[in-house]
Structure formats: structure tokens, C-alpha cells
CSV table of C-alpha atoms in Angstrom, one decimal:
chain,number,residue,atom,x,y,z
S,107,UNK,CA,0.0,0.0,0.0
S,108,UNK,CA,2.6,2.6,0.7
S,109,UNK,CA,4.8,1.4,-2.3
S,110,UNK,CA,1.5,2.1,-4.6
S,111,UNK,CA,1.4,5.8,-2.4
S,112,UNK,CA,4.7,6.2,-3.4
S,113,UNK,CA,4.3,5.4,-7.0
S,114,UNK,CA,1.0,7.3,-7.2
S,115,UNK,CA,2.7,10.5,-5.9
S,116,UNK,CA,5.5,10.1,-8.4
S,117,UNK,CA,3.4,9.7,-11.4
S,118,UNK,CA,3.9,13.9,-12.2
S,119,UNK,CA,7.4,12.7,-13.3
S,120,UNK,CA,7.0,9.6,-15.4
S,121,UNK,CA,6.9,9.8,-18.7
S,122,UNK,CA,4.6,8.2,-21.2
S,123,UNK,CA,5.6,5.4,-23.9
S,124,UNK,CA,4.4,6.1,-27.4
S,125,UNK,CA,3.1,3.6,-29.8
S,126,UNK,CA,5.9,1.7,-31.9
S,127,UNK,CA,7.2,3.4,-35.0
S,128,UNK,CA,8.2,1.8,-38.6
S,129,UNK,CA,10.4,3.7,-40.9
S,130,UNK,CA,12.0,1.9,-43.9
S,131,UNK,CA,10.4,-1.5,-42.9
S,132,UNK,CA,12.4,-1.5,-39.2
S,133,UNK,CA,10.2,-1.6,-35.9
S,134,UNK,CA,11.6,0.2,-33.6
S,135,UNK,CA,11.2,-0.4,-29.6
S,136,UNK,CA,8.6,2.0,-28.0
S,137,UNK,CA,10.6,5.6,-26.7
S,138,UNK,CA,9.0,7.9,-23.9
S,139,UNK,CA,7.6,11.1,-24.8
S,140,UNK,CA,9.5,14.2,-23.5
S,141,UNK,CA,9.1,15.5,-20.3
S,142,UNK,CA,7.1,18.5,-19.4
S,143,UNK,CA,9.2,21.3,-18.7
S,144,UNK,CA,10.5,22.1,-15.5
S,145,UNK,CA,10.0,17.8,-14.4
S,146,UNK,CA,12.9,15.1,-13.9
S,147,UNK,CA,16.7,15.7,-13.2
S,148,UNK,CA,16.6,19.3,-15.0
S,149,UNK,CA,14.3,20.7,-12.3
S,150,UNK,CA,16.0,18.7,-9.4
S,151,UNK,CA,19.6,19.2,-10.8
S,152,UNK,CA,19.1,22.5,-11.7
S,153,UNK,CA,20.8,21.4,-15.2
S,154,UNK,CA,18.4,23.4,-17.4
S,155,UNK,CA,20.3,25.5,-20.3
S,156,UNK,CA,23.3,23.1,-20.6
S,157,UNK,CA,23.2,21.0,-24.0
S,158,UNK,CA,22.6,17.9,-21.9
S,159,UNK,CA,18.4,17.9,-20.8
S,160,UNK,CA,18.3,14.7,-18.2
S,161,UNK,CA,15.2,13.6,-17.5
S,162,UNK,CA,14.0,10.7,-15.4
S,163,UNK,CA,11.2,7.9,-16.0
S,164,UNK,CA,10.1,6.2,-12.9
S,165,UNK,CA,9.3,2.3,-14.1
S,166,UNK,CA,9.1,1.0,-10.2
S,167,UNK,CA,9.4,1.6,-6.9
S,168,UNK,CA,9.0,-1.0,-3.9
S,169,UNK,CA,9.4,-0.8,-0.4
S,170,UNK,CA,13.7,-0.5,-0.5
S,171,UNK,CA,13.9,-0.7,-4.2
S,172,UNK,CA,13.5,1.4,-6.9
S,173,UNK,CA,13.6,1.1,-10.9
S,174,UNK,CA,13.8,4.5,-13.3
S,175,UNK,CA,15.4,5.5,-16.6
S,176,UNK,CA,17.5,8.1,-16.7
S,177,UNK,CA,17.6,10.0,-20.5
S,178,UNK,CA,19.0,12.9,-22.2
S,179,UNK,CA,22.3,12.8,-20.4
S,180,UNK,CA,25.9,10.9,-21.0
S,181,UNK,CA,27.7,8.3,-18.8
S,182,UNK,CA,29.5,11.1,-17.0
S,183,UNK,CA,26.4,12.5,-15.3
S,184,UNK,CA,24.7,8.8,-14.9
S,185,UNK,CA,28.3,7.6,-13.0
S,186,UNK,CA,28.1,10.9,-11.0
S,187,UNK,CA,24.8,10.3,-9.9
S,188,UNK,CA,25.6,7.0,-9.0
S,189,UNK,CA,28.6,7.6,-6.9
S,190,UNK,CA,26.9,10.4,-5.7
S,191,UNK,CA,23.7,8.0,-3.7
S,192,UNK,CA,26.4,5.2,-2.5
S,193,UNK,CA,29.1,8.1,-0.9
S,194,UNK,CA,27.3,11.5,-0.5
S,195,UNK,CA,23.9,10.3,1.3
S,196,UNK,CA,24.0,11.3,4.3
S,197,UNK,CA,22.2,8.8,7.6
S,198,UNK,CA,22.4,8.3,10.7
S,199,UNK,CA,24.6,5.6,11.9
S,200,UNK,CA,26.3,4.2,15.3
S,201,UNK,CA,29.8,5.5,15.6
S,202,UNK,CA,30.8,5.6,19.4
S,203,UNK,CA,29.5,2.8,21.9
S,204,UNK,CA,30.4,2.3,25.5
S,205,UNK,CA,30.8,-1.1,26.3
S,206,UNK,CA,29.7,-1.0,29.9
S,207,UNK,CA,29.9,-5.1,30.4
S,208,UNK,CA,30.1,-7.7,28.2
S,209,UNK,CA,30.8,-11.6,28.7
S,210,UNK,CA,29.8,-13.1,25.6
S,211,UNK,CA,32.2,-14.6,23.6
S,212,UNK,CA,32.6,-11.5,21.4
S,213,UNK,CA,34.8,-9.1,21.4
S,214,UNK,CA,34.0,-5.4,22.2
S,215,UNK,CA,35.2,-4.6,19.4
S,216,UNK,CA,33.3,-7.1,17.3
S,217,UNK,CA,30.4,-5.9,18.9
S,218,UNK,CA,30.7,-2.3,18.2
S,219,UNK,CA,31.2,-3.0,14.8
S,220,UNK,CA,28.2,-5.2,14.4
S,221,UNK,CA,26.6,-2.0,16.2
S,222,UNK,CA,27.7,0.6,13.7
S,223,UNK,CA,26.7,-1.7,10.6
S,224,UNK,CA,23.0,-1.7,11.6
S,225,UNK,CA,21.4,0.4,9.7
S,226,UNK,CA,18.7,3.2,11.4
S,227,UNK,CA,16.0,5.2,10.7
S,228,UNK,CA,17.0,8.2,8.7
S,229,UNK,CA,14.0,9.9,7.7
S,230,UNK,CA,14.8,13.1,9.8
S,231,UNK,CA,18.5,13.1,9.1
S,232,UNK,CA,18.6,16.9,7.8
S,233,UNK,CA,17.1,17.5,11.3
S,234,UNK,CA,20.8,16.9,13.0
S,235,UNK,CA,24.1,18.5,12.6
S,236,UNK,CA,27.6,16.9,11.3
S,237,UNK,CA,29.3,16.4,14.7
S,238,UNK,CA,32.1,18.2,13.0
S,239,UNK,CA,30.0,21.6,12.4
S,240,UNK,CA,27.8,21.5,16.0
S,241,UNK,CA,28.3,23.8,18.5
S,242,UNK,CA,28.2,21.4,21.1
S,243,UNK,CA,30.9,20.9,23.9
S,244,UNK,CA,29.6,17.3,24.9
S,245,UNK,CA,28.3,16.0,21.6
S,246,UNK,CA,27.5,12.6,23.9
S,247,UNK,CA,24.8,14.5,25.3
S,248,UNK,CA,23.8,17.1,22.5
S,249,UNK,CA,20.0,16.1,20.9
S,250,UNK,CA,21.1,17.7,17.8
S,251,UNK,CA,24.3,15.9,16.5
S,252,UNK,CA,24.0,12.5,18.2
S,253,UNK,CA,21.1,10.1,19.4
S,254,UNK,CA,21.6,7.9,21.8
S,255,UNK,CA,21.2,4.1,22.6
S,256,UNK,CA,20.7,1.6,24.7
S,257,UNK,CA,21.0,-2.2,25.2
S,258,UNK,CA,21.1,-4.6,28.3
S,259,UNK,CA,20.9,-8.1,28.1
S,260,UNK,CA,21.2,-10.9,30.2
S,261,UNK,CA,20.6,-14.6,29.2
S,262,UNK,CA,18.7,-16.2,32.5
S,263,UNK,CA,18.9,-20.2,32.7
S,264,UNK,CA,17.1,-21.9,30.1
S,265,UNK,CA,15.1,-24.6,29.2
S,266,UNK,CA,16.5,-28.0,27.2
S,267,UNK,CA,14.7,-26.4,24.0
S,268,UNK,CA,16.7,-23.0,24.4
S,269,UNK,CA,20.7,-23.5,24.0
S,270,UNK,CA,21.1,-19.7,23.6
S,271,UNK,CA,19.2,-16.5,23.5
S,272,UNK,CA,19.5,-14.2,20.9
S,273,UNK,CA,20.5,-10.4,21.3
S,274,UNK,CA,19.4,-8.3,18.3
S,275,UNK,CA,18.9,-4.7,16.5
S,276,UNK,CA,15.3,-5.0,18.7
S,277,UNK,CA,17.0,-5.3,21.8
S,278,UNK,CA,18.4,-1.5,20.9
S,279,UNK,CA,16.5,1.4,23.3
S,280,UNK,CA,16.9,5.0,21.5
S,281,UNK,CA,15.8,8.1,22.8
S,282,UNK,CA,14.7,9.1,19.4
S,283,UNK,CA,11.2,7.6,18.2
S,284,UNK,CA,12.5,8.3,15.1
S,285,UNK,CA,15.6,7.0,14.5
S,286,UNK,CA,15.3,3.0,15.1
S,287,UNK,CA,17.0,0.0,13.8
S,288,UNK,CA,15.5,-0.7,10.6
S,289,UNK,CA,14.5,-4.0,11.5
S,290,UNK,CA,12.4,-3.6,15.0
S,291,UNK,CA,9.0,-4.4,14.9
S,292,UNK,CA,7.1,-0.4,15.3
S,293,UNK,CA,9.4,0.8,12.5
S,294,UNK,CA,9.4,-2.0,9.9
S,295,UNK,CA,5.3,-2.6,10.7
S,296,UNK,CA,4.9,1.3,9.9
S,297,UNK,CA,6.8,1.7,6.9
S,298,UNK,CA,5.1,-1.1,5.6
S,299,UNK,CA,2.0,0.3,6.1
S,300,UNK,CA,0.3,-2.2,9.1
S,301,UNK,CA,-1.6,-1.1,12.0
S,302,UNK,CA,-0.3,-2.0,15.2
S,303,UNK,CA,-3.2,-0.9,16.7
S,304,UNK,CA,-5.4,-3.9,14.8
S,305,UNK,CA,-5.1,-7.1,16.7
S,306,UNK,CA,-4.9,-9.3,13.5
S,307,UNK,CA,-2.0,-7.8,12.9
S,308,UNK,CA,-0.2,-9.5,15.6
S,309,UNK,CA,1.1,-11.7,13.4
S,310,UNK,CA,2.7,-9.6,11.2
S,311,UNK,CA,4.0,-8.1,13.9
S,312,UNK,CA,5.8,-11.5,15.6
S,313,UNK,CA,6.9,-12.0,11.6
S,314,UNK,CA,9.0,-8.4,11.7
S,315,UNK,CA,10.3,-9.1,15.3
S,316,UNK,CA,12.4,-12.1,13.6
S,317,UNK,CA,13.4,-10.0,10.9
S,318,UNK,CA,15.9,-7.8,13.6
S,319,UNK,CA,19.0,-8.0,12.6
S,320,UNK,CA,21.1,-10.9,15.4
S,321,UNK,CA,23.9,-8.7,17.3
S,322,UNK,CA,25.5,-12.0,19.3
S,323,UNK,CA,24.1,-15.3,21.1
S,324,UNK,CA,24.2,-15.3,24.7
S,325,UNK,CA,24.7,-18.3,27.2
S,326,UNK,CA,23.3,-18.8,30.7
S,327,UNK,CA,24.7,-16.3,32.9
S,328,UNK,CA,26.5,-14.1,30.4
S,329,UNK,CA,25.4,-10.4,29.7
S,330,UNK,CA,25.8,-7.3,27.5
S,331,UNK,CA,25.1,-3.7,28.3
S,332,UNK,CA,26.7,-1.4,26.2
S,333,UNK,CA,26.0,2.5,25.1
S,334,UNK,CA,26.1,3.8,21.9
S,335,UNK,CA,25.4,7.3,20.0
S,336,UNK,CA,24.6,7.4,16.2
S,337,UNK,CA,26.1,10.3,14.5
S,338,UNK,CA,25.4,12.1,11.4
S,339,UNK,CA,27.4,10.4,8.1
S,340,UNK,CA,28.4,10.2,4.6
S,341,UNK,CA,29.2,6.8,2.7
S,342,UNK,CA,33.0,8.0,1.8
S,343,UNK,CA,33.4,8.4,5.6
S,344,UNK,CA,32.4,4.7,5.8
S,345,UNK,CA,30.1,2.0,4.4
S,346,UNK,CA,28.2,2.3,7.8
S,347,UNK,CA,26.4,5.3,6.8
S,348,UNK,CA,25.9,4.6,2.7
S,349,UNK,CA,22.1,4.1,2.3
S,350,UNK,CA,22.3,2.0,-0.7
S,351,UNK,CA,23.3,-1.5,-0.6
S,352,UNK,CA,23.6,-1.7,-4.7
S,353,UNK,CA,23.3,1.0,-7.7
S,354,UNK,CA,23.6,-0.4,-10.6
S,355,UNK,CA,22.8,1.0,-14.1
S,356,UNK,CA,23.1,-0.2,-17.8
S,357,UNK,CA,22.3,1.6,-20.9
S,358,UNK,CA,18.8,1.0,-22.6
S,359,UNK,CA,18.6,-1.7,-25.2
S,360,UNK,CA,18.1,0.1,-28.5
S,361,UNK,CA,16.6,-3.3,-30.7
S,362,UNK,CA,15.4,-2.9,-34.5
S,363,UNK,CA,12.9,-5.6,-36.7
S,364,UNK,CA,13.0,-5.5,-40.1
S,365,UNK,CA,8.9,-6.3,-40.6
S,366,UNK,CA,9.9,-6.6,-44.4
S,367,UNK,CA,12.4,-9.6,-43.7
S,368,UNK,CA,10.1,-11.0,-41.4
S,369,UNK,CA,7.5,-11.2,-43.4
S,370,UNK,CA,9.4,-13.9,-45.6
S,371,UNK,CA,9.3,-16.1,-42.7
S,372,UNK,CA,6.7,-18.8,-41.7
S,373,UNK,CA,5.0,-18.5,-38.9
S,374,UNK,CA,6.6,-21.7,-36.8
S,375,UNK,CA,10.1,-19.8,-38.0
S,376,UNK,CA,8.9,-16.6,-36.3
S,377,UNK,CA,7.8,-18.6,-33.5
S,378,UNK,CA,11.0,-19.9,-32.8
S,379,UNK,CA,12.9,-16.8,-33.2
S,380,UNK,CA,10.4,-15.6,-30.3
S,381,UNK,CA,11.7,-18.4,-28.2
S,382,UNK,CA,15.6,-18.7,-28.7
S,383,UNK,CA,14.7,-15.3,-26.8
S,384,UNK,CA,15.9,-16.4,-22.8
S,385,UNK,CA,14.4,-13.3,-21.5
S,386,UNK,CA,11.4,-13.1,-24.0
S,387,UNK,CA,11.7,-9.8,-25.4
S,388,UNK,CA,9.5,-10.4,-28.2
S,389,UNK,CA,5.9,-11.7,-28.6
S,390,UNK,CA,4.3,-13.4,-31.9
S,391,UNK,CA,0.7,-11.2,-32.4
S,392,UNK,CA,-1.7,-14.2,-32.8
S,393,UNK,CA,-3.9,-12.5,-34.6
S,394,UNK,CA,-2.0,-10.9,-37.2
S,395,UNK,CA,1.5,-13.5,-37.0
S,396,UNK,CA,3.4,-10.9,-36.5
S,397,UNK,CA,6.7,-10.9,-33.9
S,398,UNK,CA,6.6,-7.6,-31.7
S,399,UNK,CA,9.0,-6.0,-29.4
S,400,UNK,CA,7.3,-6.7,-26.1
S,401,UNK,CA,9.8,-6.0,-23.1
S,402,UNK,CA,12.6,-4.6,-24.3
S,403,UNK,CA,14.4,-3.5,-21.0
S,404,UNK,CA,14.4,-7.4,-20.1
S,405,UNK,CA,17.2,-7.5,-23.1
S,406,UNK,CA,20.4,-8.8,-21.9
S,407,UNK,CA,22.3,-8.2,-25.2
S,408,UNK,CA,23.1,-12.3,-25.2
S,409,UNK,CA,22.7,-12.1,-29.2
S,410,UNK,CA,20.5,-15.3,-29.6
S,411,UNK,CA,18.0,-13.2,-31.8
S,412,UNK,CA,20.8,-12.3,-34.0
S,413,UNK,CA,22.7,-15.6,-34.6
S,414,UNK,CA,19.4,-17.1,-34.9
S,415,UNK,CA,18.8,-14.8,-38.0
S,416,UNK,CA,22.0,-15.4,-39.3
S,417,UNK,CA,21.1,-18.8,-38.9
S,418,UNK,CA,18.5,-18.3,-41.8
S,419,UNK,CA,20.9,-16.2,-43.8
S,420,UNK,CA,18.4,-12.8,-42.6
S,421,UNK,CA,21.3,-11.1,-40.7
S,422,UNK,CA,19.3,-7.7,-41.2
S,423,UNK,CA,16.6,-9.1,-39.7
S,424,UNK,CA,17.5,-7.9,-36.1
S,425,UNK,CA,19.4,-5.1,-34.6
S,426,UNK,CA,20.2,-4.8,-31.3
S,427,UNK,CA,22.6,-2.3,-30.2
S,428,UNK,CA,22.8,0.0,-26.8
S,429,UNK,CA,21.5,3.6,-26.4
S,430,UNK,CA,24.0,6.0,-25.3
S,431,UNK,CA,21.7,8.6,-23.9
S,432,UNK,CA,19.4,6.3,-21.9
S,433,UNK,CA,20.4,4.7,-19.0
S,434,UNK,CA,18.4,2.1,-16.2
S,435,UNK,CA,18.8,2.4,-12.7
S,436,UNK,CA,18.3,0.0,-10.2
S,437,UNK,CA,18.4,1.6,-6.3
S,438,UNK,CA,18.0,-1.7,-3.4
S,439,UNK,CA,18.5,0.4,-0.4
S,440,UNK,CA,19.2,-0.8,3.5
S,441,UNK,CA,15.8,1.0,4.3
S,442,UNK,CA,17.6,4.2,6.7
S,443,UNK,CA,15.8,5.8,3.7
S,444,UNK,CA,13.5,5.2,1.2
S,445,UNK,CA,14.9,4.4,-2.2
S,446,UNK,CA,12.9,8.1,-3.8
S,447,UNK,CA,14.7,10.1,-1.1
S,448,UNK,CA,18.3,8.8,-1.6
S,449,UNK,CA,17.6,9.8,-5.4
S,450,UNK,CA,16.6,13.1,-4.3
S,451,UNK,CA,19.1,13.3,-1.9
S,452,UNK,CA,21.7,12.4,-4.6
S,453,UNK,CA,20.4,15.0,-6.8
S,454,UNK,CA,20.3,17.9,-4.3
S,455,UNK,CA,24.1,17.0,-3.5
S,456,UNK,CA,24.6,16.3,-7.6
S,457,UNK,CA,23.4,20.1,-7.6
S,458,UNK,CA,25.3,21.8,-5.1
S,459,UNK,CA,28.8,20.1,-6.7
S,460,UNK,CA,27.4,21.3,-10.1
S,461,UNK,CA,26.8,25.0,-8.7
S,462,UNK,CA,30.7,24.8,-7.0
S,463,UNK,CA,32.2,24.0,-10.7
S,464,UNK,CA,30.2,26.6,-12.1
S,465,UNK,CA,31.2,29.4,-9.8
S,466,UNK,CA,34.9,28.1,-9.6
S,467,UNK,CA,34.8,28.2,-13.7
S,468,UNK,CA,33.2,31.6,-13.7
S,469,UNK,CA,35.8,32.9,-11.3
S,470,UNK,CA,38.5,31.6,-13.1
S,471,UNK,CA,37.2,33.5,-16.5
S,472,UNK,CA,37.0,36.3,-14.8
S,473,UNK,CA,40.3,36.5,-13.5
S,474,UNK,CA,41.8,35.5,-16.9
């Protein structure tokens, strides 16, 4: 339900597919309309009047994930904004814990690292200050650089079913209802839309709470109580604070059907050039026997189309080459943010480096 909110609410900046086009006997895959003015990266990158007009097509987005099409730009800008949402994001991430006592067979410093690599809530992270820039004499205690946490665990005997008891990422007490381990129950039931307050939703509830993230495995008698404050962070700084756990992008596949060559085919030879396809790109109109370009982004460039057609001495039957300007992005996130707010958090960032370069190259004009 909130994924379909989402998608809903981003529907102003997706563009619109227009109906297949022949020239000169080749089908070409369907191409998005142009944005509306003002929409996509040129609004949010502030890239309007350069030669290059990026625009973005929103395909998908899920829960941590998100699918769009970034056009009307080179690899230079696509790379930047990719580097850009895994190192220049900031969250909110553990980076000082107290261990106050700890007899489990892990390490303190095993522990504070399995601390600092759970991701949190970072929905209000513009809220709080770099601990570098705050004001603060005692950022331990200061509300708005740090937030403080809390865990105290201690495994009591157990029963012959129970060899252990398991400390985890719900075990973790903050002071800040807002910035939570990703995992515990309130959070993960909230984002995904479910009532808490219902009680058949209890076990949706009991299915997040084994979801938490496992911190160490505690034996009769042992214990762990430990501090810790989440500070304010940037992927470069460390992996810790990067809100994407992949960003990946390939260029569009541009493919071409040559209707006239096709047409000297028989219809159980278009069939089976329809299924050498692994991925299925193209469908076989039963109807009117013709092969169409059905999912085009689910090419994978393996070529079977083409030595297929070169099989049957056709080897303009197919083109399939790679769009330069057209590029699809995939965003999986560790859920400190959602996956449309590290893309606009990219782009804001993406903009302010873009704003430095142009002032720097402005000044240096000047002063030439």
C-alpha cells in the first residue's frame, strides 16, 4: 500500500511510452515522450540551459527498491549520480558505543562494529548537525548531532529447547522515536503500512520481530550492556552510513525488426525466433502473426536473436545495439531511507557540486 502511495505520488514525473514506430520497414522499440518542462533531473539538478536535458522515467518503486530510466544525459552525469547515492547520502549511523559489560564470547570490538553496521532510521537526518560543524561541547549529550542508545541483556537459565538466546537490533532502546534500527517491529510494521493498533495484525508483527538483525548469542549467565550514540554520516566516511546497498545501471537496449524480412518467414520460423529469446523480449501477435518487441528493458544483449537470423541467412533481420543517452537504474536500499529520497538526496548534493564547478569556472574566466 505505501509502495503504490509512493508510485501514485511520483506519477507527475513519469513519462509516457508512445506507440511503436516503422520507418523503412524496421520496428523500432517504443521511446518515452519528453518531459514536461521544469519535471525530472533538470528541475531537481538545476541542469536546465546546458546542452545535456536529463530527464528521469520512474518504471518501479518498492518498499527498499527502486527502478527508473535516466535520459537525455551521458555516462559522465549517470556515474556521477551513482557515486553520488552510494558516498554523498547522508544517515544516521552508530559510531561511538560504550561497552559497559560484556561476557559473551565476542569481542567489544566485534560488537561495536556489528553495532555501527545496523542500519537506522533516517528519515529526519537533515534535522541533526555533522558532529564536526555542531556547537556542542559534549556531543554525547547534545540532541542535535548524536542520538543515543541503549541495550542490556542478560541470558537467565534456560530450558533444554533454548541452547542460547539471541541479542538483536530489537533489543536496541533510543531516545529518538524516530531513528530506530530498521529492522524492529514499530518501525518495519509502519513503513510497511500495518496497523499496530489492529489485533490481527499480531502476526505480522511476531513476523517483523524475527526479521531484527542478530547482534550475538548469549549463554546462561553471560550479559551485555553497552551504550552507543549514532552520529550524522556520509558513505565515503564509511560503508556504515551509505544508504544503498547496490546502484547499478546499464544503458537501454536500442533493438530494431526488419517487418519486411520477417514477413518472408513462416510463422513456426517466427515462433522460434520468439523463443531462442531467454528473456522473451518479443511476442508473436496471434492474430496478425506478427513478432513484436514486447519487453525490451528485459534484453540482456546475449545475441541469440541475432545468430538465430543469421542462422536463416536474414542477418538484417534484427538489430540490437545499446542507447547511449538512456540509461536504467536500479536503487536496493538498507531501508535508513526510502529508495525516492536517496535519489533526491543524490540529486540535491549532484546540484550543489554542479553549482561549485560553475562558480569556480566563472571565477577563473574572470580573473583570466
Amino acid at each position: 500500500a505505501t509502495a503504490s502511495r509512493r508510485q501514485k505520488q511520483a506519477a507527475a514525473r513519469m513519462e509516457v511510452s508512445t506507440p511503436a514506430q516503422q520507418q523503412g520497414g524496421l520496428e523500432r522499440a517504443p521511446a518515452p515522450a519528453a518531459a514536461a518542462e521544469g519535471t525530472g533531473l533538470e528541475a531537481l539538478a538545476g541542469l536546465g540551459g546546458l546542452a545535456r536535458m536529463p530527464r528521469i522515467e520512474v518504471m518501479e518503486i518498492k518498499e527498499d527498491s527502486m527502478t527508473f530510466i535516466l535520459e537525455g544525459t551521458d555516462t559522465s552525469m549517470a556515474n556521477s549520480l551513482r557515486r553520488v547515492i552510494i558516498a554523498e547520502v547522508p544517515t544516521l549511523a552508530i559510531d561511538l558505543v560504550d561497552i559497559i559489560t560484556n561476557t559473551s564470547v565476542l569481542s567489544d570490538e566485534f560488537i561495536a562494529h556489528r553495532l555501527g553496521l545496523i542500519p537506522l532510521t533516517s528519515a529526519d537526518v537533515e534535522n541533526y548537525s555533522y558532529t564536526r560543524d555542531c556547537t556542542c561541547t559534549e556531543p554525547e549529550k547534545c540532541t542535535k548531532c548524536t542520538v543515543e542508545f541503549s541495550l542490556n541483556a542478560t541470558c537467565d537459565d534456560l530450558d533444554e529447547a533454548h541452547s542460547s538466546m539471541e541479542v538483536t537490533s530489537a533489543d536496541l532502546i533510543s531516545v529518538a522515536p524516530s531513528v530506530v534500527p530498521v529492522d524492529r517491529t514499530e518501525a518495519a510494521l509502519q513503513r510497511a503500512g500495518v496497523d499496530l493498533s489492529r489485533p490481527d495484525e499480531s502476526a505480522e508483527k511476531d513476523k517483523a520481530a524475527e526479521n531484527a538483525i542478530l547482534i550475538v548469542k548469549l549463554r546462561p549467565k553471560q550479559q551485555l550492556n553497552v551504550r552507543a550514540w549514532a552520529k550524522k554520516g556520509v558513505g565515503k566516511e564509511h560503508a556504515k552510513w551509505s544508504p544503498a546497498c547496490g546502484v547499478t545501471y546499464q544503458f537501454e537496449p536500442d533493438i530494431r525488426l526488419n517487418q519486411q524480412l520477417m514477413g518472408e518467414l513462416s510463422v513456426a520460423e517466427r515462433q522460434e525466433f520468439v523463443n531462442v529469446c531467454p528473456t522473451r523480449v518479443y511476442k508473436l501477435d496471434p492474430s496478425t502473426s506478427q513478432v513484436r518487441i514486447d519487453e525490451p528493458l528485459k534484453c540482456m544483449h546475449c545475441e541469440e536473436c541475432i545468430r538465430y537470423a543469421e542462422a536463416l541467412e536474414k542477418p538484417d533481420l534484427v538489430r540490437v545495439s545499446q542507447r547511449q543517452d538512456r540509461f536504467i537504474f536500479t536503487v536496493e536500499t538498507t531501508g535508513s531511507l526510502s529508495p525516492e529520497d536517496v535519489v533526491l538526496s543524490a540529486l540535491k548534493e549532484l546540484r550543489i557540486k554542479i553549482k561549485a564547478v560553475r562558480s569556480d569556472m566563472a571565477t577563473d574566466m574572470t580573473s583570466s
